[in-house]
Tab-separated table of C-alpha atoms and ligand atoms in Angstrom:
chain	number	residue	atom	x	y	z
B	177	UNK	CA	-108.663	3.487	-15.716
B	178	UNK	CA	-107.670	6.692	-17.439
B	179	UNK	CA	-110.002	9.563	-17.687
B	180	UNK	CA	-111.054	10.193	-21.162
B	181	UNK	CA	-110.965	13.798	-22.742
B	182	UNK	CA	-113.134	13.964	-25.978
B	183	UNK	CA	-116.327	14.106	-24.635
B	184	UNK	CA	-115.619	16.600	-21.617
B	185	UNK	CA	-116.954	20.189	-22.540
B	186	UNK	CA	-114.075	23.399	-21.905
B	187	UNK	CA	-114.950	23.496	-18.513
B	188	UNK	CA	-114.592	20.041	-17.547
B	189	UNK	CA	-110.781	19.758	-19.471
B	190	UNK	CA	-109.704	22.975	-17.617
B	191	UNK	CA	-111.159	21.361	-14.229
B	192	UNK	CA	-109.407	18.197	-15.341
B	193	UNK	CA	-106.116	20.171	-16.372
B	194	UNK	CA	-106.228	22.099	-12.695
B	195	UNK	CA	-106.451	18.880	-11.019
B	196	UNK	CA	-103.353	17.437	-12.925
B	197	UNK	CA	-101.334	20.576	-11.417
B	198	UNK	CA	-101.579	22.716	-14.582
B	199	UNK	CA	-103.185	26.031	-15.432
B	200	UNK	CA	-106.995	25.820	-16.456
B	201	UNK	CA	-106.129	27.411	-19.576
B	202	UNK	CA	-104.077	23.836	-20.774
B	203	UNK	CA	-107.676	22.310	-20.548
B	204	UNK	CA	-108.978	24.626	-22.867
B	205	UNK	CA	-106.407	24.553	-25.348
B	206	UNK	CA	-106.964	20.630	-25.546
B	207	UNK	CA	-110.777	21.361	-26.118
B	208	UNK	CA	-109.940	24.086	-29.126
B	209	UNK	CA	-107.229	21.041	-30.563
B	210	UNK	CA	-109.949	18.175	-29.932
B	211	UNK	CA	-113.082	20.376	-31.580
B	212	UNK	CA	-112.184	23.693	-33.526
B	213	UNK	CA	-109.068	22.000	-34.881
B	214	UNK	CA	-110.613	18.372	-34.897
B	215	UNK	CA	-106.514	16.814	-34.013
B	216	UNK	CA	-107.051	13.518	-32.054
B	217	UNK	CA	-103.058	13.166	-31.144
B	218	UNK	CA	-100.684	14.874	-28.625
B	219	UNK	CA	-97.824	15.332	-31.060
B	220	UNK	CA	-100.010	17.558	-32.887
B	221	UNK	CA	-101.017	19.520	-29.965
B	222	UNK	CA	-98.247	21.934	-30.497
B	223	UNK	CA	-98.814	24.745	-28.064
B	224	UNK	CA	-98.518	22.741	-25.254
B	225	UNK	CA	-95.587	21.621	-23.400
B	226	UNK	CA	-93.948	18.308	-23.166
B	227	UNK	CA	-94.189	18.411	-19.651
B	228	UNK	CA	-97.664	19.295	-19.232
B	229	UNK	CA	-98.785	16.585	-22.035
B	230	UNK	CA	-96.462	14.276	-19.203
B	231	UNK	CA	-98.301	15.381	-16.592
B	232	UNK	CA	-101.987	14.640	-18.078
B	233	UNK	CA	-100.905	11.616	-19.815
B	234	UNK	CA	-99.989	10.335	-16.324
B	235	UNK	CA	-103.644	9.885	-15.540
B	236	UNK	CA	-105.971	10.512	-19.157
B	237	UNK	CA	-106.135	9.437	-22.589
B	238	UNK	CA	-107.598	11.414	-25.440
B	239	UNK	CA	-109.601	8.729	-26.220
B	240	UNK	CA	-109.403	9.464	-29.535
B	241	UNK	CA	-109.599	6.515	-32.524
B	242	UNK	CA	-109.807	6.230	-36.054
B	243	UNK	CA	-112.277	3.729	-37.911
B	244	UNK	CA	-111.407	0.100	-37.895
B	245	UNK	CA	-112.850	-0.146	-41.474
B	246	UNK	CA	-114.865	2.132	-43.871
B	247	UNK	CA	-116.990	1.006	-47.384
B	248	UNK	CA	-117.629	3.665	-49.874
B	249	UNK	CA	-120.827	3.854	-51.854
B	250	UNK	CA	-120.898	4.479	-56.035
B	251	UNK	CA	-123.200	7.513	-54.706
B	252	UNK	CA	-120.650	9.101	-52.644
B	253	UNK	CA	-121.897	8.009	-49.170
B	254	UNK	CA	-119.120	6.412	-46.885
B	255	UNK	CA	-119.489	4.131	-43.688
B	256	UNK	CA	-117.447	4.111	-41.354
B	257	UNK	CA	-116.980	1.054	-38.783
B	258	UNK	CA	-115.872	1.948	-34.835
B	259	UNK	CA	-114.824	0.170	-32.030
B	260	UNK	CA	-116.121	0.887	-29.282
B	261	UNK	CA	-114.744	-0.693	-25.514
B	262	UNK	CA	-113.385	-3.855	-26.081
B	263	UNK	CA	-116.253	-5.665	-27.616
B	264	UNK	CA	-118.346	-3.119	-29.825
B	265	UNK	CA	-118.328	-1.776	-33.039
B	266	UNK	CA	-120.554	0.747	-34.149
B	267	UNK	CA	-120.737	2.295	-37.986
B	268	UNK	CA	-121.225	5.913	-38.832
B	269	UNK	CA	-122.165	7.319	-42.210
B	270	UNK	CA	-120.479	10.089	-44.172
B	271	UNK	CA	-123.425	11.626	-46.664
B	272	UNK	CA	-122.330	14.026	-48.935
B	273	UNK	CA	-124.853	16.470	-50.817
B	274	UNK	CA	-124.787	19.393	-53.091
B	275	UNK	CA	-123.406	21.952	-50.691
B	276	UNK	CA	-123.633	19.710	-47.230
B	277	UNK	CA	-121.699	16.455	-45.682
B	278	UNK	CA	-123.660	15.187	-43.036
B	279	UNK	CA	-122.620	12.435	-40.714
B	280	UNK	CA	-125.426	10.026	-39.607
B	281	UNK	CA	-124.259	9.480	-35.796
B	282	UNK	CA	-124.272	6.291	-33.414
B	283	UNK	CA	-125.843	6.572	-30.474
B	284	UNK	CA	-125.746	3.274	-28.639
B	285	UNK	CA	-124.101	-0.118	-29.921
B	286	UNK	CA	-126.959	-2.132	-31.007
B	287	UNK	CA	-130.776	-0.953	-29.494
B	288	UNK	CA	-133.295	-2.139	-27.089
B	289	UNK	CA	-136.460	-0.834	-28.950
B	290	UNK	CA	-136.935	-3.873	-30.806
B	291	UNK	CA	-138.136	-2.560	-34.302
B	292	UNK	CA	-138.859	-5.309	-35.986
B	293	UNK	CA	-137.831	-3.795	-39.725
B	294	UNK	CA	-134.528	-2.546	-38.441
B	295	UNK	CA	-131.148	-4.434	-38.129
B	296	UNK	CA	-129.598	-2.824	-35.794
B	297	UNK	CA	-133.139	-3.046	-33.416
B	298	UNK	CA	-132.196	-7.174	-34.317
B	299	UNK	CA	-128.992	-7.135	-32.560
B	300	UNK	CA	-130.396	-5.723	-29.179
B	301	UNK	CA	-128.776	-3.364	-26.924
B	302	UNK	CA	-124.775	-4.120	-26.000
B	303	UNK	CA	-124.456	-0.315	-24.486
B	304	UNK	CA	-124.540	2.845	-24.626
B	305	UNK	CA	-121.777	5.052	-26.264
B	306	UNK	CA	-120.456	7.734	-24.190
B	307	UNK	CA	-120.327	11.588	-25.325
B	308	UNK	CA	-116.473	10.999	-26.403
B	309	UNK	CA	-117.388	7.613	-28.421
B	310	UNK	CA	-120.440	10.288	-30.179
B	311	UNK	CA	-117.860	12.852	-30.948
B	312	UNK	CA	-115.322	10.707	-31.639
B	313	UNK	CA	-117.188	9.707	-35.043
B	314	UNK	CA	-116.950	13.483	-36.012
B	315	UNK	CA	-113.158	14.442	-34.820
B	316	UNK	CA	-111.614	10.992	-36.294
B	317	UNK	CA	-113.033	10.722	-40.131
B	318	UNK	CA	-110.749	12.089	-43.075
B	319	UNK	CA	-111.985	15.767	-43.903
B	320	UNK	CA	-113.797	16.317	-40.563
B	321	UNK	CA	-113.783	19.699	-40.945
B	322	UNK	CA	-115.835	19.364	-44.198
B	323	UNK	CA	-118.875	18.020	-41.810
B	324	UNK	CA	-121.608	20.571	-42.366
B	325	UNK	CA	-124.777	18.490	-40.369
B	326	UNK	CA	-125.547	15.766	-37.914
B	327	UNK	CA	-128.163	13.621	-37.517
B	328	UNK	CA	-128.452	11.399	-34.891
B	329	UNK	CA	-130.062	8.422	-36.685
B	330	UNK	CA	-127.212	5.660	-37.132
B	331	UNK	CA	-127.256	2.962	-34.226
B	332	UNK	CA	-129.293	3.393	-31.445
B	333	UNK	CA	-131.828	5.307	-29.736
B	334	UNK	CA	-130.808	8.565	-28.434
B	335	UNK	CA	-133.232	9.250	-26.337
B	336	UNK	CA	-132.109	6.067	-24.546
B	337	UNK	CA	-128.971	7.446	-23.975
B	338	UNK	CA	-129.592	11.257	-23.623
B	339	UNK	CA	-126.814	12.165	-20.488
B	340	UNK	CA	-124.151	11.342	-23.368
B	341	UNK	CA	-125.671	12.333	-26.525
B	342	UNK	CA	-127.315	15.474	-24.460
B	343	UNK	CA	-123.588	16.347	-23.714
B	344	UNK	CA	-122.134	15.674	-27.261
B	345	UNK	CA	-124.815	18.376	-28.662
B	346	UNK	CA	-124.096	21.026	-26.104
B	347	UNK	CA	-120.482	20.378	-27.507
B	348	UNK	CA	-121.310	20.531	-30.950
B	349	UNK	CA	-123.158	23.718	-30.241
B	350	UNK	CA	-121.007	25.460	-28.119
B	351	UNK	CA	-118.290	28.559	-28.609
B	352	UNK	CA	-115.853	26.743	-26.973
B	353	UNK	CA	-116.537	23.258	-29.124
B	354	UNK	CA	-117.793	22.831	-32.674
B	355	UNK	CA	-119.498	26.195	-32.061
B	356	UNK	CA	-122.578	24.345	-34.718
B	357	UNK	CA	-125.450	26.024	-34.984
B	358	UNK	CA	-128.716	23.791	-33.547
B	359	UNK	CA	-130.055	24.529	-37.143
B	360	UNK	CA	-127.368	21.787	-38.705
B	361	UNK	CA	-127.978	19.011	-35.876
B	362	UNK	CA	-131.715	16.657	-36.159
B	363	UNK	CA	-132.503	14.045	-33.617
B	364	UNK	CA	-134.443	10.845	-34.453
B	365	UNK	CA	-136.351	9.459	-31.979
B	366	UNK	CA	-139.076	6.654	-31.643
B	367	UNK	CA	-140.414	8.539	-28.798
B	368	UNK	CA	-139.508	7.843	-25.467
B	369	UNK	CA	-142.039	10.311	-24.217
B	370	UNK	CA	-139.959	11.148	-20.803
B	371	UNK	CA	-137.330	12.138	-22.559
B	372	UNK	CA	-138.518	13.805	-25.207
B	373	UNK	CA	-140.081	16.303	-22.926
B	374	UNK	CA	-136.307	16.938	-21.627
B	375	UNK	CA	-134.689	17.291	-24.895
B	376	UNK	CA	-137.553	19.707	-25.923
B	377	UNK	CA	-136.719	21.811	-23.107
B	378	UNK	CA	-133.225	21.402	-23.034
B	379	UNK	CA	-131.717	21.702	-26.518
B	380	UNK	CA	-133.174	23.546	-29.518
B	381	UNK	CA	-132.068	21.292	-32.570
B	382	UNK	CA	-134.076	19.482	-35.048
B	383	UNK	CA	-136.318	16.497	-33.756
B	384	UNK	CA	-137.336	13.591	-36.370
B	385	UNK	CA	-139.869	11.251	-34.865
B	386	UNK	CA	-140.397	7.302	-36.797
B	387	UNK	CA	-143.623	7.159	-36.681
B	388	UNK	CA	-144.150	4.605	-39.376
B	389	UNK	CA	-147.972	4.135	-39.231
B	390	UNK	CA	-150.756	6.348	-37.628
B	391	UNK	CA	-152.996	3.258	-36.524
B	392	UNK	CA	-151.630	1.967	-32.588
B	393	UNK	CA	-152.621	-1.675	-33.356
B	394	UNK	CA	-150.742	-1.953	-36.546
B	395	UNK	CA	-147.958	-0.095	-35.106
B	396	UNK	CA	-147.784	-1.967	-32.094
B	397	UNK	CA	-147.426	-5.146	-33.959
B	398	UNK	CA	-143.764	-3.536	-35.616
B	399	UNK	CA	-142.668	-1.580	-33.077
B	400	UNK	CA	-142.890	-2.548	-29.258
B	401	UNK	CA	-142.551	0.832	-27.802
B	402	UNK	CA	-145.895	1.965	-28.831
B	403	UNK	CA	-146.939	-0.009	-25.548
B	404	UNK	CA	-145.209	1.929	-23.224
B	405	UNK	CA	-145.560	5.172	-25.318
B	406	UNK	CA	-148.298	5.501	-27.480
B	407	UNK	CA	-147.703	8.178	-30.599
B	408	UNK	CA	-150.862	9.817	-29.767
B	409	UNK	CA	-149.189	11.095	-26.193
B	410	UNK	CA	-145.756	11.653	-28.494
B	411	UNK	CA	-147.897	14.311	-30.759
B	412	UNK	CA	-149.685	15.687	-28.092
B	413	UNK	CA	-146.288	16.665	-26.298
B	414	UNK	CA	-145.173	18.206	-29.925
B	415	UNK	CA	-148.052	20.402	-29.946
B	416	UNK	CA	-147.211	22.397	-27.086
B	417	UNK	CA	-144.051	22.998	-29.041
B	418	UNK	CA	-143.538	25.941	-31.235
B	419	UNK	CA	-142.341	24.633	-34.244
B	420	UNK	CA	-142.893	27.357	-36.183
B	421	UNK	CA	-139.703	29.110	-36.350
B	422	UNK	CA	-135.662	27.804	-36.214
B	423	UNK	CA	-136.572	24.343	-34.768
B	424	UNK	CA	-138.536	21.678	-37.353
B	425	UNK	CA	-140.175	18.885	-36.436
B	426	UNK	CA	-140.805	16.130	-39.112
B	427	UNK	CA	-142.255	12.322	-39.332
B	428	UNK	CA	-140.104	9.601	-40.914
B	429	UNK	CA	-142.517	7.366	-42.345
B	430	UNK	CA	-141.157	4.100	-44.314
B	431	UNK	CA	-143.017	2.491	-46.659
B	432	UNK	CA	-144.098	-0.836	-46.703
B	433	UNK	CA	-145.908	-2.504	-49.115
B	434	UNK	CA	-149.456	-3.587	-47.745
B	435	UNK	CA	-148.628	-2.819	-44.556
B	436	UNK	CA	-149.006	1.326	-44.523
B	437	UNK	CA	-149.148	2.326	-48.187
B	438	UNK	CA	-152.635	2.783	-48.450
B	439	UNK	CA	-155.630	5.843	-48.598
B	440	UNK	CA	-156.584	4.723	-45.555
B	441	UNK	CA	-153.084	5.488	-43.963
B	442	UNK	CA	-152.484	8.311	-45.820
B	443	UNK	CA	-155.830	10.062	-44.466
B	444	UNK	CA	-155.602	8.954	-41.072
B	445	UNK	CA	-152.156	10.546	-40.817
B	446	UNK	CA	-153.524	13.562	-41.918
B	447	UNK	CA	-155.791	13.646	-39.128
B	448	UNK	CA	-153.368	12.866	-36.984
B	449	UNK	CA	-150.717	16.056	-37.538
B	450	UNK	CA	-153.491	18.187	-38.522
B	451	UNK	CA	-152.974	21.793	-37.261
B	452	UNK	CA	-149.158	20.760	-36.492
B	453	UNK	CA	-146.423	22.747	-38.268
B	454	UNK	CA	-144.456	19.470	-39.665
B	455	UNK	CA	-143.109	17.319	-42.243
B	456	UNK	CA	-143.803	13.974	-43.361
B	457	UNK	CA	-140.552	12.172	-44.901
B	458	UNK	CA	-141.410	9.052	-46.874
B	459	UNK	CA	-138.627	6.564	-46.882
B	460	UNK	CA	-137.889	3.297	-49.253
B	461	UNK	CA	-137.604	0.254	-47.117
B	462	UNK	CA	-134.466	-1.471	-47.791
B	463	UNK	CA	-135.296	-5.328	-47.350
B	464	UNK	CA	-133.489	-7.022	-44.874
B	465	UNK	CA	-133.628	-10.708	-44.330
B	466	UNK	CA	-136.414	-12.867	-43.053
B	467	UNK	CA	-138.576	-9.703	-42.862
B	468	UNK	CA	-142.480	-10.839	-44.984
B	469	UNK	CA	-142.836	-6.943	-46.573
B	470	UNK	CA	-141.162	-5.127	-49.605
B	471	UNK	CA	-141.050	-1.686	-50.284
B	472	UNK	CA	-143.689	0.124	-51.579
B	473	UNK	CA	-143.661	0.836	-55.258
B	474	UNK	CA	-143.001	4.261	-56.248
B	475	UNK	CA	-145.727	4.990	-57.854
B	476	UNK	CA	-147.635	4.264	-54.639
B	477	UNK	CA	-145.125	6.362	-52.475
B	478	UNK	CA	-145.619	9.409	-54.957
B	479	UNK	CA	-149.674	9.072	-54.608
B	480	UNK	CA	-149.333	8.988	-50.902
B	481	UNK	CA	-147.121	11.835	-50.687
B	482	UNK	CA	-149.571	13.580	-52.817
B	483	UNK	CA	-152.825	12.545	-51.220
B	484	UNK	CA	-150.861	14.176	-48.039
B	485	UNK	CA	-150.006	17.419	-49.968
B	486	UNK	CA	-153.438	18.044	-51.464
B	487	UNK	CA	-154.406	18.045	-47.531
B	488	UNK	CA	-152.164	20.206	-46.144
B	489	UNK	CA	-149.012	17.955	-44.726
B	490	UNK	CA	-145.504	18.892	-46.264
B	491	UNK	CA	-144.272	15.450	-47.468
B	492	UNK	CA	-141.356	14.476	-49.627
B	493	UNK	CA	-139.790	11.565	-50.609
B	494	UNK	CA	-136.236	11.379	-49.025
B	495	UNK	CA	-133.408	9.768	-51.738
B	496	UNK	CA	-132.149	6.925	-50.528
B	497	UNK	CA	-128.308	6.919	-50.033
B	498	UNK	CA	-125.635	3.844	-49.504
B	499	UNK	CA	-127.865	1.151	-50.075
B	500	UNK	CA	-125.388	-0.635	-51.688
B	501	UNK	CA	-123.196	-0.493	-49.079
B	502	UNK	CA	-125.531	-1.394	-46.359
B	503	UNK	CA	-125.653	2.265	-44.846
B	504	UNK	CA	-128.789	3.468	-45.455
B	505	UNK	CA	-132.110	3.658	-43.465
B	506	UNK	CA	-132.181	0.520	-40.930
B	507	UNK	CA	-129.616	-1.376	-42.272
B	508	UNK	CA	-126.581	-0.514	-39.847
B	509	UNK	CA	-125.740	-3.401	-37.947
B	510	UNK	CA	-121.958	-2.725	-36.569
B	511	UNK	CA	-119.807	-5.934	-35.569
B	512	UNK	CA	-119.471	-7.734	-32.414
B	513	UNK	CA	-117.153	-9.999	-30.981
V	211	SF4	FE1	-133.669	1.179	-32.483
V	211	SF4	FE2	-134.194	3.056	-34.329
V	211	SF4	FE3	-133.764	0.504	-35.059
V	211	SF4	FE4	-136.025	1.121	-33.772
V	211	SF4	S1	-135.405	1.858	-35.816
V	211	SF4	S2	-134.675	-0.642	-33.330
V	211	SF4	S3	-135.287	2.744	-32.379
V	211	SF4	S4	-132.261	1.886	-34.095
């Protein structure tokens, strides 16, 4: 099997370039072409020789590919489907804002967590992407460079996979790769308290946590992982975080009607992020099939956002984008053969 390039960091390419004969420096010119230049083919790789594209193409690939499909929304969002191996297809989603275009990232095809209001938690866990399938989603969409923001919130838990989506951020964010500031990348997690601590320590970007409901029982019965790692021990990590300054943490809490709409849910998660420097985002729940709850109606989402306010909590309601195309908030679901 070939070795793959996109996904190695400068250091790596030049190791890989050194061990294919050439000069070091070929490996970093294939890093600048792959991430400052975002080119995914050889013939556009123009400052470097026929011979030495011979020699790596004797034992690597680029492992670059465009999507295999892509559906645009009437507000602008566009999914994009991948494959990935010979058996997976994960989608990625293209949101464009005032002054931002921010790609909603993959992380693994399909997900073990087992969230019982999200498709792609539905299809369980087929495998993990590596860093080049995660960057491969940035370098191989039209108008790459236009990408302003990540968030790692499409398919997949990150945290699951953290070796490979550890390595794509220290890509992103390096001099020698997208050279992104931390600031434009957020990671959502459920919470897989291990590795939380890690990427706490280890990277500096945004973390969004789903927390969904601040009541274990109830939040047990939707979402598994509470059992192994309860949110209380996830927001006692956070506060020995400083998230006062260039890194923000925030809550994404989707509403469901009856099931965490309520005064009684809006107070307790007040007590439970009180004192911590955060944000609450409230999200519509898009309905998905054979699922018993709706969305909450606005007008309940706008009371609970202001119960929150009036007691200190930053909370917004976050638009919903591509619903119509089945890219927004737990409705990715990929293809498999
Ligand atoms: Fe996995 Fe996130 Fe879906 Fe839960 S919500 S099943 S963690 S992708």
């Amino acid at each position: 099997m070939k070795t793959k390039l996109i996904g190695k960091n400068s250091e790596q390419l030049a190791a890989i370039a050194a061990d294919c004969g050439l000069r070091p420096f070929v490996g970093r010119q294939i890093a600048e072409w792959l991430y400052v230049k975002r080119v995914g083919s050889w013939d556009r790789m123009t400052n470097i020789s026929k011979d030495s594209k011979a020699r790596l193409q004797e034992s690597c690939e680029l492992g670059t590919s465009g999507p295999a499909g892509s559906a645009v929304s009437s507000d602008g969002t566009v999914k994009y489907l991948f494959t990935v191996g010979e058996h997976n297809a994960v989608e990625a989603v293209m949101i464009p804002d005032e002054d931002r275009k921010t790609l909603c990232v993959s992380s693994q095809a399909g997900c073990r967590m087992g969230c019982r209001f999200c498709m792609t938690g539905r299809q369980g866990w087929h495998g993990n992407l590596d860093a080049g399938d995660i960057l491969n989603q940035f370098v191989s969409i039209p108008g790459s460079q236009e990408l302003t923001n990540a968030v790692f919130m499409g398919m997949g838990e990150p945290l699951d996979n953290y070796e490979a989506v550890s390595q794509a951020i220290d890509i992103l964010t390096s001099d020698k790769g997208f050279g992104w500031s931390p600031k434009r990348i957020t990671l959502s997690t459920i919470g897989v308290l291990p590795v939380l601590e890690r990427f706490l320590d280890g990277q500096r970007c945004h973390l969004a946590v789903s927390l969904h409901n601040p009541f274990p029982d109830e939040r047990l019965g939707m979402m598994p992982v509470q059992k192994a790692w309860p949110l209380e021990d996830i927001v006692a990590l956070l506060r020995r975080y400083d998230f006062s300054g260039q890194r923000r943490v925030s809550f994404e809490y989707t509403m469901f009607s009856g099931w965490n709409d309520t005064k009684r849910h809006a107070d307790a998660l007040v007590r439970l992020l009180s004192g911590l420097e955060c944000r609450v985002n409230l999200i519509r729940f898009h309905k998905i099939p054979d699922f018993p709850y709706d969305c909450a109606p606005a007008v309940r989402m706008e009371e609970f956002r202001d119960r929150l306010t009036k007691h200190g909590v930053v909370c917004t309601i976050r638009a919903s984008r591509g619903e119509d195309i089945l890219a927004a908030c737990g409705m990715l679901a990929g293809q498999r053969s």
